[in-house]
Amino acid sequence: MRSLSPRRVAVTGIGLVTPVGIGLPGAWEAIKAGKGGVGPITRFPAEALKTTIAAEVKGFAPEDFMDRKAAKRLELFIQYAVAASKMAVADSGLASVAGDRSGCVLGCGLGGLRSMEDNHMVLASGRPDRISAFFIPMIIGNMAAGQVAIELGLRGPNFLSATACAAGTHAVGQASLLIRDYGYEVMVTGGTESVITPLAIAGFNAIKALSTRNGDPARASRPFDRDRDGFVVGEGSGILILEEWGRAVSRGARIYAEVLGFGASCDAFHFTAPPEDGHGAILAIRNALEDAAPRGLSLADIGYINAHGTSTGLNDLAETLAIKEVFGPLAPKIPVSSTKSMTGHLLGGAGGIESAFLALAIHEGVIPPTINLDNPDPGCDLDYVPWTARKADLRAAMSNSFGFGGTNGVLIMGRAGAWE
């Protein structure tokens, strides 16, 4: 257990590029209203694939956030990160986040897969001389964090977590530690991803991970439902501005939430499947609770859990078991919802938007719903907030992320002013 640190971490800005909307107001209103973003794939001809649906970002114009010429040199996942970061800074009320004590930690799972596919086709056609000069910078995941730092003048720590579906959550957790325990003042953090490509869809089809409910895309992502048949690939970016608490308070910032705890673990079990008893998830949740315990947090303070909730058979059951094991008799009383039912699964970007949704849920006292939950799996017997958002006075809440390779991350946030 860590000793109580006088440094606290405030969430003061949020930027969102999501399948349900671009910008905080539109995206968050859609989430509260239970509006999904899944539809037929439009990026490429998908008829030959088993899955022809995805949760695409609609109406994104990179020139709204960066120079048009510069945008052409950046893969879409980098563009999303830059756009969401600039929106988050604007939302924070800060005129600038530039400085030596400001940094950027992002999460991304696969990086520039689209550029890999496109440039490999050029190479396979016998024209290695036509490979883009920007190919390598466009595929490297950490270029998202690097480009955000360039755009915003962040000269502090700059790195990227590539821990699959836990990457965004790990990034936010690590960024909070840099403020809490290492003396940094401002961190731009979250996740980003854009891999709606033929190779990604075919690859996930090969391991039978994706829904093939092609004829009814709006109802394809259905976490905890008996009739779920896999997840839906999503894309986008969710970015948070984290500030040292005293700094935020002194400038009169609006504080969405306070980061209270972060936990991580590894299943050490299988490269894609979670253990049936959920022991890795249990450990990550307990580590986050232990990290937050010096602030006075107890099990009874957790009033909402934003679940990993992928809509896959094994994950939904294992996560449910983990929650029941940790919270015991409290578990049935805790609302649990999966916003992936609306956004699809953003992979390395999921933890970014879900951390944002967690902070917003606490700030507004609104628990987002799980849509498409018509017939709960018998093994999924918690309160998953089906279909309709719910008002709640949240003192603290938790977000789970679990990734391939057995990597797990859990964040706990609390209501601003409730943890003095």
XYZ file of C-alpha atoms in Angstrom:
420
model
C 0.000 0.000 0.000
C 1.355 3.420 -0.937
C 1.780 6.121 1.656
C -0.611 9.046 1.433
C 0.815 11.554 -1.018
C -0.053 15.248 -0.689
C -0.240 15.441 -4.487
C -3.638 14.716 -5.976
C -4.786 14.412 -9.582
C -7.701 16.291 -11.149
C -9.416 15.629 -14.481
C -9.981 19.094 -15.951
C -10.414 18.578 -19.689
C -11.927 15.987 -22.040
C -11.744 15.597 -25.820
C -13.588 12.920 -27.760
C -13.525 11.536 -31.295
C -15.903 8.564 -31.249
C -18.251 6.509 -33.413
C -21.216 8.206 -31.692
C -20.004 11.771 -32.102
C -17.064 14.151 -32.377
C -16.595 16.498 -29.445
C -17.612 16.066 -25.832
C -21.198 17.376 -25.931
C -22.367 15.333 -28.898
C -20.614 12.105 -27.936
C -21.663 12.205 -24.287
C -25.275 13.074 -25.091
C -25.400 10.108 -27.488
C -23.993 7.782 -24.835
C -26.528 8.927 -22.244
C -29.321 8.504 -24.797
C -28.212 4.971 -25.652
C -27.436 5.749 -29.308
C -25.105 3.288 -31.008
C -22.482 3.948 -33.665
C -22.263 0.552 -35.382
C -23.080 0.218 -39.076
C -21.889 -1.307 -42.366
C -18.217 -0.796 -43.174
C -17.772 2.061 -45.658
C -13.955 2.364 -45.733
C -13.395 -0.501 -48.155
C -15.342 -3.266 -49.935
C -16.032 -5.771 -47.166
C -18.324 -8.262 -48.875
C -15.740 -11.056 -48.841
C -15.272 -10.864 -45.076
C -17.253 -12.752 -42.461
C -17.828 -9.447 -40.649
C -18.953 -6.467 -42.702
C -19.828 -4.080 -39.850
C -17.844 -1.742 -37.612
C -18.196 1.381 -35.477
C -16.653 4.019 -37.726
C -16.085 7.679 -36.844
C -18.346 9.761 -39.078
C -17.750 13.247 -40.424
C -14.202 13.706 -39.165
C -12.366 16.539 -40.950
C -8.680 16.662 -39.927
C -8.296 20.181 -41.309
C -10.557 21.369 -38.492
C -7.730 20.556 -36.093
C -4.478 20.741 -38.042
C -2.887 21.955 -41.234
C -4.269 20.092 -44.243
C -0.813 19.366 -45.666
C 0.485 18.112 -42.324
C -2.574 15.873 -41.894
C -1.692 13.974 -45.075
C 1.505 12.818 -43.389
C -0.337 11.449 -40.358
C -2.198 8.166 -40.067
C -5.803 8.409 -38.924
C -5.088 7.209 -35.380
C -2.596 10.073 -35.003
C -5.067 12.585 -36.433
C -7.696 11.423 -33.968
C -5.279 11.817 -31.048
C -4.263 15.333 -32.095
C -7.888 16.394 -32.580
C -9.069 14.967 -29.244
C -6.067 16.482 -27.446
C -6.767 19.954 -28.801
C -10.418 19.647 -27.827
C -9.392 18.509 -24.332
C -7.073 21.479 -23.863
C -9.806 23.866 -24.981
C -12.272 22.171 -22.631
C -9.852 22.520 -19.705
C -9.804 26.313 -19.973
C -6.015 26.341 -20.150
C -4.564 28.812 -22.626
C -1.583 26.476 -23.058
C -0.267 23.206 -21.671
C 3.252 23.703 -23.051
C 6.196 23.302 -20.704
C 8.915 21.145 -19.203
C 6.589 19.779 -16.491
C 3.841 18.799 -18.935
C 3.824 15.509 -20.800
C 1.833 13.051 -22.879
C 1.100 9.373 -22.251
C -1.206 7.639 -24.718
C -2.403 4.127 -25.412
C -2.671 2.460 -28.821
C -2.856 -1.202 -29.681
C -2.011 -1.621 -33.372
C -0.835 1.715 -34.763
C -0.822 2.427 -38.479
C -2.130 -0.838 -39.854
C -3.801 0.852 -42.822
C -0.465 2.293 -44.005
C 1.167 -1.117 -43.577
C -1.435 -2.698 -45.823
C -1.306 0.061 -48.443
C 2.475 0.193 -48.652
C 2.820 -3.571 -48.696
C 0.568 -3.617 -51.767
C 2.915 -1.118 -53.408
C 5.907 -3.299 -52.545
C 4.160 -6.454 -53.760
C 3.475 -4.752 -57.090
C 7.230 -4.558 -57.662
C 7.652 -0.850 -56.925
C 9.717 -0.477 -53.741
C 10.734 2.975 -54.978
C 7.113 4.107 -54.535
C 6.957 3.387 -50.796
C 5.897 6.563 -48.992
C 8.641 8.550 -47.308
C 6.206 8.924 -44.415
C 5.470 5.192 -44.166
C 7.557 4.464 -41.060
C 6.407 7.519 -39.052
C 2.815 6.719 -39.995
C 2.865 3.179 -38.584
C 4.717 3.668 -35.292
C 2.240 3.799 -32.418
C 4.194 6.255 -30.304
C 3.994 8.839 -33.076
C 0.516 9.625 -31.718
C 2.025 10.769 -28.421
C 4.939 12.384 -30.228
C 2.741 14.393 -32.579
C 0.487 15.543 -29.752
C 3.596 16.745 -27.904
C 4.811 18.600 -30.995
C 1.442 20.259 -31.521
C 1.028 21.271 -27.861
C 4.637 21.915 -26.777
C 4.793 19.134 -24.161
C 8.437 18.665 -23.152
C 7.929 16.321 -20.218
C 7.594 12.509 -20.364
C 6.308 11.231 -23.688
C 5.531 7.583 -24.302
C 2.891 5.151 -25.462
C 1.377 2.071 -23.878
C 0.839 -0.714 -26.428
C -0.904 -3.134 -24.081
C -3.705 -4.147 -26.436
C -7.200 -3.411 -25.111
C -5.854 -2.159 -21.775
C -3.564 0.421 -23.392
C -5.698 3.525 -22.876
C -6.388 2.694 -19.240
C -2.726 1.958 -18.581
C -1.846 5.307 -20.161
C -4.228 7.268 -17.926
C -3.020 5.367 -14.881
C 0.649 5.989 -15.655
C -0.023 9.656 -16.400
C -1.736 10.053 -13.025
C 1.281 8.524 -11.277
C 3.615 10.980 -13.021
C 1.654 13.813 -11.419
C 1.003 12.175 -8.065
C 4.415 10.645 -7.377
C 6.899 12.317 -9.750
C 6.091 15.990 -9.567
C 4.726 16.697 -13.042
C 2.013 19.327 -13.346
C -0.074 18.543 -16.449
C -0.472 15.348 -18.476
C -2.329 14.869 -21.746
C -3.432 11.249 -21.695
C -5.870 8.687 -23.065
C -6.035 6.348 -26.026
C -6.404 6.280 -29.792
C -6.955 3.659 -32.483
C -8.054 3.286 -36.099
C -7.756 -0.200 -37.554
C -10.968 -0.693 -39.497
C -9.032 -2.315 -42.339
C -9.372 -5.558 -44.312
C -6.440 -7.205 -42.551
C -7.651 -6.313 -39.049
C -11.200 -7.502 -39.662
C -9.999 -10.702 -41.329
C -7.504 -11.288 -38.529
C -10.062 -10.924 -35.770
C -12.423 -13.124 -37.807
C -9.722 -15.772 -37.907
C -9.781 -16.041 -34.116
C -13.596 -15.880 -34.063
C -13.580 -12.702 -31.956
C -15.995 -10.560 -33.980
C -19.752 -10.436 -34.255
C -21.115 -11.558 -37.613
C -24.550 -10.037 -37.040
C -24.131 -8.228 -40.360
C -27.843 -7.917 -41.084
C -28.545 -6.059 -37.859
C -25.450 -3.957 -37.082
C -27.147 -1.655 -34.575
C -27.769 -4.658 -32.309
C -24.497 -6.499 -32.905
C -22.595 -5.252 -29.856
C -24.520 -6.781 -26.964
C -22.400 -7.232 -23.826
C -23.660 -9.690 -21.223
C -26.499 -10.810 -23.492
C -27.179 -14.511 -24.026
C -27.141 -14.015 -27.808
C -23.824 -12.134 -28.085
C -21.471 -13.490 -30.711
C -18.372 -11.314 -30.471
C -17.248 -7.703 -30.368
C -17.489 -4.967 -32.994
C -14.329 -3.073 -33.977
C -14.553 0.645 -33.243
C -12.187 3.574 -33.703
C -11.513 7.018 -32.322
C -9.739 8.737 -29.455
C -10.519 9.818 -25.919
C -8.153 12.298 -24.255
C -8.108 13.675 -20.716
C -6.219 16.609 -19.261
C -4.877 15.646 -15.846
C -3.618 18.382 -13.528
C -2.062 18.504 -10.107
C -5.014 19.193 -7.824
C -3.746 22.340 -6.144
C -2.828 23.869 -9.482
C -6.302 23.166 -10.860
C -8.039 24.548 -7.778
C -5.917 27.681 -7.686
C -6.895 28.635 -11.232
C -10.569 27.933 -10.593
C -10.749 25.024 -13.021
C -13.877 22.937 -13.470
C -12.877 19.516 -12.129
C -14.761 16.573 -13.602
C -13.347 14.025 -11.173
C -10.316 13.075 -9.131
C -8.146 10.071 -9.994
C -8.015 8.056 -6.784
C -6.391 4.770 -7.745
C -4.827 2.681 -10.490
C -4.211 -1.047 -10.573
C -2.623 -3.404 -13.084
C -1.967 -7.126 -13.314
C -1.330 -10.012 -15.702
C -3.337 -13.208 -16.087
C -0.189 -15.179 -17.031
C -2.612 -17.659 -18.558
C -3.335 -17.437 -22.314
C -2.539 -15.085 -25.190
C -6.184 -14.247 -25.976
C -8.530 -15.894 -23.455
C -9.070 -14.818 -19.845
C -8.981 -17.471 -17.108
C -12.470 -18.688 -16.289
C -12.116 -17.674 -12.655
C -11.118 -14.113 -13.597
C -8.088 -14.145 -11.295
C -6.115 -11.555 -13.310
C -9.032 -9.133 -13.339
C -9.579 -9.758 -9.617
C -5.963 -8.864 -8.904
C -6.101 -5.652 -10.971
C -9.300 -4.506 -9.255
C -7.866 -5.224 -5.819
C -4.646 -3.408 -6.708
C -6.628 -0.321 -7.737
C -8.669 -0.456 -4.530
C -5.500 -0.799 -2.479
C -3.928 2.141 -4.301
C -6.955 4.278 -3.434
C -7.312 3.033 0.146
C -5.056 5.719 1.708
C -7.596 8.292 0.510
C -10.188 6.497 2.631
C -11.916 4.593 -0.193
C -13.700 1.350 0.662
C -15.642 -1.210 -1.376
C -18.908 0.461 -0.435
C -17.806 3.743 -2.074
C -17.813 2.262 -5.594
C -21.184 3.289 -7.004
C -20.664 2.368 -10.659
C -18.398 0.175 -12.774
C -17.705 0.912 -16.438
C -17.088 -2.647 -17.538
C -14.646 -3.901 -20.122
C -17.778 -5.635 -21.401
C -16.662 -6.618 -24.889
C -19.662 -8.730 -25.931
C -17.560 -11.893 -26.117
C -18.563 -15.078 -24.369
C -15.481 -15.578 -22.213
C -14.754 -11.959 -21.232
C -18.247 -11.055 -20.058
C -18.467 -14.133 -17.844
C -14.957 -13.740 -16.397
C -15.478 -10.043 -15.662
C -18.784 -10.753 -13.941
C -17.123 -13.409 -11.786
C -14.277 -11.032 -10.918
C -16.668 -8.299 -9.784
C -18.623 -10.774 -7.668
C -15.448 -12.156 -6.110
C -14.076 -8.730 -5.158
C -17.285 -7.050 -4.030
C -19.050 -10.061 -2.554
C -22.579 -9.246 -1.302
C -22.194 -5.661 -2.570
C -21.819 -6.782 -6.202
C -25.543 -7.118 -7.071
C -26.119 -3.573 -5.791
C -23.472 -1.910 -7.997
C -24.609 -0.694 -11.432
C -22.307 -2.074 -14.136
C -22.548 -0.977 -17.766
C -20.625 -1.401 -21.000
C -20.425 1.642 -23.248
C -18.914 -0.663 -25.874
C -22.496 -1.632 -26.625
C -22.672 1.803 -28.306
C -19.112 2.629 -29.400
C -17.924 -0.826 -30.323
C -14.483 -1.835 -29.074
C -11.792 0.780 -29.734
C -9.065 -1.713 -28.764
C -6.094 0.393 -27.569
C -8.293 3.483 -27.611
C -11.072 1.979 -25.483
C -9.610 2.943 -22.124
C -9.301 6.552 -23.259
C -12.948 7.124 -24.082
C -14.108 4.956 -21.187
C -11.990 6.947 -18.710
C -13.668 10.058 -20.104
C -17.112 8.488 -19.739
C -16.238 7.513 -16.158
C -15.290 11.083 -15.244
C -18.416 12.449 -16.912
C -20.651 9.921 -15.154
C -19.257 11.033 -11.797
C -19.433 14.723 -12.656
C -23.029 14.651 -13.907
C -24.349 11.849 -11.708
C -25.492 9.826 -14.718
C -24.752 6.148 -15.315
C -24.702 5.319 -19.045
C -26.672 2.266 -20.166
C -25.804 -1.049 -21.753
C -27.872 -1.205 -24.921
C -28.915 -4.400 -26.730
C -29.223 -6.283 -23.448
C -32.462 -8.170 -24.041
C -31.755 -11.614 -22.604
C -28.965 -11.612 -19.996
C -26.664 -14.612 -20.032
C -27.527 -16.778 -16.990
C -23.927 -16.384 -15.849
C -24.116 -12.605 -16.163
C -26.398 -11.782 -13.272
C -25.417 -8.271 -12.148
C -27.196 -4.948 -12.662
C -26.017 -3.975 -16.160
C -28.242 -0.875 -16.520
C -30.080 -2.172 -19.610
C -31.057 0.298 -22.316
C -31.727 3.397 -20.184
C -29.290 5.739 -18.403
C -29.772 6.160 -14.697
C -29.326 9.073 -12.307
C -26.976 8.355 -9.408
C -25.043 10.286 -6.780
C -21.585 8.841 -7.390
C -18.925 9.302 -4.742
C -16.538 6.992 -6.626
C -16.596 4.754 -9.688
C -14.337 2.291 -11.468
C -13.394 1.398 -15.053
C -12.007 -1.970 -16.166
C -9.858 -2.811 -19.200
C -8.503 -6.257 -20.032
C -6.291 -6.998 -23.034
C -4.822 -9.808 -25.119
C -1.704 -11.205 -23.503
C -3.580 -11.195 -20.197
C -2.789 -7.565 -19.418
C -5.256 -5.779 -17.136
C -5.828 -2.196 -15.988
C -8.323 -0.635 -13.590
C -8.928 3.040 -12.764
C -10.856 4.485 -9.833
C -12.093 8.077 -9.883
C -13.979 10.072 -7.286
C -16.291 13.057 -7.231
C -14.474 16.379 -6.975
C -14.569 17.679 -3.419
C -15.722 14.383 -1.912
C -12.233 13.269 -0.876
C -10.846 16.243 1.045
